[in-house]
C-alpha cells in the first residue's frame, strides 16, 4: 500500500522523462500518466541513479498570498477577507536540487516555504464536500520572490515569475492529511521558517472551492497555499531546504 503513495518524474541518463513511483530507495517506471490510466512497472532503479524532475508539469500555478496571519503581520499587511490570488508561470518551475538563479534586476530575492496542492481531476465550481476528491496529492514549493520588485511594481507578476522561481518537489505524496503538518525552511542549516499548516487562514478545501469558482483547474495544476512568517533574503551559494512532515525535503 505504501508503495502507491509517492510519484516522481525522472530521467535516466539521456532517456525521455518518465513518471515513476517510489518503493523504498528505488524508482519504478509508470506506463501512462498518474493523472489518468497507468500501470506500475517493477521498482528496480536506484533513486540515486536518476535525475529527479519537477513531479508535475502544470498548466498553471495558482498561488495564495498572506494565508498565514504572522506572515501578513511581518509585512504590515492586512489578512485578506477572501483568498488573495496570483499566478506563477509554468516556465518558473525547477526540480529539487536545481539552482535558483538570482536575477540582475533584483537586490532582494527571498524564499517562501509552502505546501503545494497537486490537482488530480478537472475541477470547476467545487463544493466544500467534494473538493478534496479532486486533489491528487501534495508536494513542496519554494515561492521564490524578488521582494524589491514586488513592492515597486504593485502587481506581483514580475517579482514572482523569474525563471527558476518555482522549485517544486521532490515528489508527490498522495496520502497526506494537509490539515496539521509541520513545515520548516532552513537556509545553510539556519532555521528561518517553522509553522504548522493548521495556522493557515484559508484551509485546503476552502482554497479549492474559491479558486475553482474562478477558473478551471486541470490535472497536474498546482496550488501554493501561502507561506508562514520568517521569509528572508537569499545570497549567492545559499542552500535552501524546505521540509514538510510526511512529504520530504525540497532543496
Ligand atoms: Mg507565497
Short mmCIF file of C-alpha atoms and ligand atoms in Angstrom, two decimals:
data_model
loop_
_atom_site.label_atom_id
_atom_site.label_comp_id
_atom_site.label_asym_id
_atom_site.label_seq_id
_atom_site.Cartn_x
_atom_site.Cartn_y
_atom_site.Cartn_z
CA UNK A 1 0.00 0.00 0.00
CA UNK A 2 2.79 2.38 1.00
CA UNK A 3 4.32 1.93 -2.47
CA UNK A 4 1.32 3.68 -4.03
CA UNK A 5 1.97 6.87 -2.13
CA UNK A 6 4.89 8.62 -3.87
CA UNK A 7 5.04 9.71 -7.51
CA UNK A 8 8.03 11.30 -9.26
CA UNK A 9 9.09 12.39 -12.71
CA UNK A 10 12.61 11.37 -13.57
CA UNK A 11 15.17 11.00 -16.30
CA UNK A 12 17.59 8.09 -16.53
CA UNK A 13 20.71 9.07 -18.50
CA UNK A 14 19.63 10.54 -21.82
CA UNK A 15 16.26 8.70 -21.87
CA UNK A 16 12.94 10.51 -22.23
CA UNK A 17 11.47 11.77 -18.95
CA UNK A 18 9.06 9.30 -17.31
CA UNK A 19 6.67 9.30 -14.43
CA UNK A 20 7.68 6.88 -11.74
CA UNK A 21 6.75 5.58 -8.33
CA UNK A 22 9.00 5.14 -5.33
CA UNK A 23 9.43 1.99 -3.31
CA UNK A 24 12.00 2.27 -0.51
CA UNK A 25 15.09 3.70 -2.26
CA UNK A 26 14.12 2.56 -5.76
CA UNK A 27 12.12 4.02 -8.61
CA UNK A 28 9.76 2.10 -10.87
CA UNK A 29 8.61 3.41 -14.21
CA UNK A 30 4.95 4.24 -14.76
CA UNK A 31 3.37 3.49 -18.11
CA UNK A 32 0.80 6.16 -18.88
CA UNK A 33 0.19 9.09 -16.56
CA UNK A 34 -0.54 9.06 -12.83
CA UNK A 35 -3.31 11.59 -13.61
CA UNK A 36 -5.11 9.04 -15.83
CA UNK A 37 -4.75 5.37 -16.70
CA UNK A 38 -1.40 3.92 -15.68
CA UNK A 39 0.46 0.74 -14.93
CA UNK A 40 3.34 0.45 -12.46
CA UNK A 41 6.42 -1.45 -13.59
CA UNK A 42 8.82 -3.02 -11.11
CA UNK A 43 10.73 -0.56 -8.90
CA UNK A 44 14.27 -1.61 -9.79
CA UNK A 45 16.18 1.64 -10.49
CA UNK A 46 18.19 3.02 -7.53
CA UNK A 47 16.89 6.51 -6.70
CA UNK A 48 20.42 7.96 -6.74
CA UNK A 49 20.90 6.88 -10.39
CA UNK A 50 18.07 9.03 -11.76
CA UNK A 51 17.72 12.77 -12.15
CA UNK A 52 14.52 13.89 -10.46
CA UNK A 53 12.41 16.36 -12.48
CA UNK A 54 9.57 18.52 -11.19
CA UNK A 55 6.91 15.93 -10.24
CA UNK A 56 4.25 17.62 -12.38
CA UNK A 57 4.19 19.88 -15.46
CA UNK A 58 1.35 22.22 -14.54
CA UNK A 59 -0.74 24.26 -16.99
CA UNK A 60 -0.75 26.92 -14.27
CA UNK A 61 0.41 27.60 -10.73
CA UNK A 62 -2.16 29.42 -8.64
CA UNK A 63 -0.63 30.98 -5.54
CA UNK A 64 -2.26 32.39 -2.42
CA UNK A 65 -0.82 35.49 -0.73
CA UNK A 66 -0.93 36.26 3.00
CA UNK A 67 -2.50 32.97 4.05
CA UNK A 68 -0.71 32.90 7.43
CA UNK A 69 -1.51 35.71 9.89
CA UNK A 70 2.05 36.07 11.19
CA UNK A 71 3.48 36.44 7.66
CA UNK A 72 0.94 39.17 6.78
CA UNK A 73 1.98 40.93 10.02
CA UNK A 74 5.71 40.81 9.26
CA UNK A 75 4.93 42.84 6.11
CA UNK A 76 2.47 45.16 7.91
CA UNK A 77 -0.27 43.84 5.62
CA UNK A 78 -3.89 43.07 6.38
CA UNK A 79 -5.06 39.45 6.42
CA UNK A 80 -7.39 39.28 3.40
CA UNK A 81 -11.11 38.56 3.88
CA UNK A 82 -11.13 36.39 0.78
CA UNK A 83 -8.09 34.48 -0.59
CA UNK A 84 -5.63 36.76 -2.39
CA UNK A 85 -4.66 35.00 -5.64
CA UNK A 86 -1.81 35.45 -8.07
CA UNK A 87 -0.22 33.27 -10.75
CA UNK A 88 3.29 31.99 -11.30
CA UNK A 89 4.21 30.86 -14.85
CA UNK A 90 5.00 27.17 -15.53
CA UNK A 91 8.33 28.36 -17.01
CA UNK A 92 9.49 29.21 -13.45
CA UNK A 93 9.35 25.56 -12.31
CA UNK A 94 12.57 23.70 -11.48
CA UNK A 95 13.16 20.36 -9.75
CA UNK A 96 14.51 19.72 -6.29
CA UNK A 97 18.30 20.07 -6.33
CA UNK A 98 18.39 22.60 -9.18
CA UNK A 99 19.81 26.09 -8.61
CA UNK A 100 17.71 29.23 -8.20
CA UNK A 101 19.19 31.94 -10.43
CA UNK A 102 19.33 35.35 -8.76
CA UNK A 103 18.27 37.84 -11.49
CA UNK A 104 20.33 41.00 -12.04
CA UNK A 105 17.18 43.19 -11.80
CA UNK A 106 16.70 42.39 -8.10
CA UNK A 107 18.73 43.08 -4.98
CA UNK A 108 16.39 41.20 -2.64
CA UNK A 109 15.39 37.65 -3.57
CA UNK A 110 13.59 35.81 -0.76
CA UNK A 111 12.48 32.23 0.00
CA UNK A 112 8.86 31.34 0.83
CA UNK A 113 8.27 27.77 2.07
CA UNK A 114 4.85 26.45 1.02
CA UNK A 115 2.70 23.34 0.89
CA UNK A 116 1.70 22.71 -2.75
CA UNK A 117 -1.54 21.00 -3.76
CA UNK A 118 -1.47 18.94 -7.00
CA UNK A 119 -4.84 18.67 -8.77
CA UNK A 120 -5.94 15.21 -9.94
CA UNK A 121 -9.09 15.84 -11.97
CA UNK A 122 -10.57 18.73 -13.94
CA UNK A 123 -12.34 20.94 -11.45
CA UNK A 124 -14.78 23.86 -11.67
CA UNK A 125 -17.27 25.19 -9.07
CA UNK A 126 -16.30 22.61 -6.44
CA UNK A 127 -18.38 22.31 -3.28
CA UNK A 128 -16.70 22.02 0.12
CA UNK A 129 -17.94 18.46 0.38
CA UNK A 130 -16.39 17.22 -2.88
CA UNK A 131 -13.28 19.46 -3.05
CA UNK A 132 -10.77 17.02 -1.54
CA UNK A 133 -11.72 14.31 -4.09
CA UNK A 134 -10.08 16.48 -6.77
CA UNK A 135 -6.69 16.53 -5.05
CA UNK A 136 -4.12 14.11 -6.45
CA UNK A 137 -1.56 14.75 -3.72
CA UNK A 138 0.85 17.21 -2.17
CA UNK A 139 4.38 18.38 -2.76
CA UNK A 140 6.68 21.17 -1.57
CA UNK A 141 7.29 24.55 -3.19
CA UNK A 142 9.62 27.47 -2.68
CA UNK A 143 7.63 30.53 -3.85
CA UNK A 144 10.83 32.47 -4.59
CA UNK A 145 10.12 36.21 -4.68
CA UNK A 146 12.06 39.30 -5.77
CA UNK A 147 10.69 41.30 -2.85
CA UNK A 148 12.01 44.68 -4.01
CA UNK A 149 10.33 44.29 -7.42
CA UNK A 150 7.09 43.00 -5.87
CA UNK A 151 6.93 46.19 -3.74
CA UNK A 152 7.99 48.52 -6.54
CA UNK A 153 5.51 47.23 -9.15
CA UNK A 154 2.35 46.84 -7.09
CA UNK A 155 1.45 44.00 -9.45
CA UNK A 156 3.27 40.86 -8.28
CA UNK A 157 3.87 39.25 -11.67
CA UNK A 158 7.45 40.33 -12.27
CA UNK A 159 8.66 39.70 -8.72
CA UNK A 160 7.18 36.18 -8.65
CA UNK A 161 7.85 34.96 -12.18
CA UNK A 162 11.57 34.82 -13.00
CA UNK A 163 12.84 31.53 -14.41
CA UNK A 164 13.79 29.15 -11.54
CA UNK A 165 11.49 30.98 -9.06
CA UNK A 166 9.31 27.89 -8.51
CA UNK A 167 11.34 24.95 -7.13
CA UNK A 168 8.84 22.08 -6.83
CA UNK A 169 9.25 18.55 -5.48
CA UNK A 170 10.90 16.23 -4.75
CA UNK A 171 7.80 14.05 -5.34
CA UNK A 172 4.03 13.97 -4.92
CA UNK A 173 2.74 12.31 -1.75
CA UNK A 174 -0.84 11.10 -2.21
CA UNK A 175 -1.69 10.00 1.33
CA UNK A 176 -1.08 13.23 3.27
CA UNK A 177 -3.68 14.88 5.50
CA UNK A 178 -2.82 18.58 4.97
CA UNK A 179 -4.74 19.92 7.99
CA UNK A 180 -1.87 19.95 10.51
CA UNK A 181 1.62 19.20 9.15
CA UNK A 182 4.86 20.87 10.19
CA UNK A 183 6.68 22.97 7.63
CA UNK A 184 10.25 24.25 8.10
CA UNK A 185 12.69 26.22 5.98
CA UNK A 186 16.44 26.22 6.57
CA UNK A 187 19.00 28.36 4.75
CA UNK A 188 22.52 26.93 5.13
CA UNK A 189 21.17 24.96 8.14
CA UNK A 190 19.87 28.12 9.88
CA UNK A 191 16.18 27.73 10.76
CA UNK A 192 14.21 30.56 9.10
CA UNK A 193 10.58 29.39 8.96
CA UNK A 194 8.63 26.92 11.10
CA UNK A 195 4.86 26.59 11.31
CA UNK A 196 2.00 24.15 11.07
CA UNK A 197 -0.44 24.22 8.15
CA UNK A 198 -3.06 24.42 10.90
CA UNK A 199 -2.21 28.14 11.05
CA UNK A 200 -3.45 28.82 7.51
CA UNK A 201 -6.16 31.49 7.25
CA UNK A 202 -7.96 29.57 4.45
CA UNK A 203 -7.80 25.76 4.54
CA UNK A 204 -7.05 23.48 1.58
CA UNK A 205 -10.75 22.72 0.86
CA UNK A 206 -11.67 26.42 1.18
CA UNK A 207 -8.95 27.35 -1.32
CA UNK A 208 -10.12 24.66 -3.79
CA UNK A 209 -13.72 25.92 -3.60
CA UNK A 210 -12.64 29.55 -4.05
CA UNK A 211 -10.14 29.04 -6.89
CA UNK A 212 -12.42 26.65 -8.82
CA UNK A 213 -15.15 29.32 -8.72
CA UNK A 214 -12.78 31.50 -10.78
CA UNK A 215 -11.02 29.13 -13.20
CA UNK A 216 -10.99 25.54 -14.39
CA UNK A 217 -8.28 23.54 -12.66
CA UNK A 218 -6.65 20.84 -14.77
CA UNK A 219 -4.92 17.59 -13.75
CA UNK A 220 -1.36 18.40 -12.71
CA UNK A 221 -2.09 22.04 -11.86
CA UNK A 222 -0.51 23.34 -8.67
CA UNK A 223 -1.92 25.50 -5.89
CA UNK A 224 0.52 27.17 -3.50
CA UNK A 225 -1.06 27.64 -0.10
CA UNK A 226 0.95 30.58 1.25
CA UNK A 227 3.99 30.97 3.46
CA UNK A 228 4.36 31.47 7.23
CA UNK A 229 6.50 34.16 8.87
CA UNK A 230 10.28 34.16 8.61
CA UNK A 231 10.85 34.86 4.91
CA UNK A 232 14.30 36.25 4.24
CA UNK A 233 17.00 37.00 1.71
CA UNK A 234 18.94 34.52 -0.36
CA UNK A 235 22.58 35.14 -1.21
CA UNK A 236 24.74 33.50 -3.88
CA UNK A 237 25.68 29.98 -2.78
CA UNK A 238 22.99 29.60 -0.11
CA UNK A 239 21.32 26.18 0.17
CA UNK A 240 17.57 26.36 0.89
CA UNK A 241 15.96 23.26 2.39
CA UNK A 242 12.20 23.18 2.87
CA UNK A 243 10.84 20.23 4.76
CA UNK A 244 7.22 19.21 5.17
CA UNK A 245 6.32 16.45 7.58
CA UNK A 246 5.01 13.42 5.70
CA UNK A 247 6.40 14.55 2.33
CA UNK A 248 10.16 15.08 2.46
CA UNK A 249 12.71 17.79 1.67
CA UNK A 250 12.87 20.20 -1.27
CA UNK A 251 16.41 21.51 -1.79
MG1 LIG B 1 3.99 32.81 -1.35
#
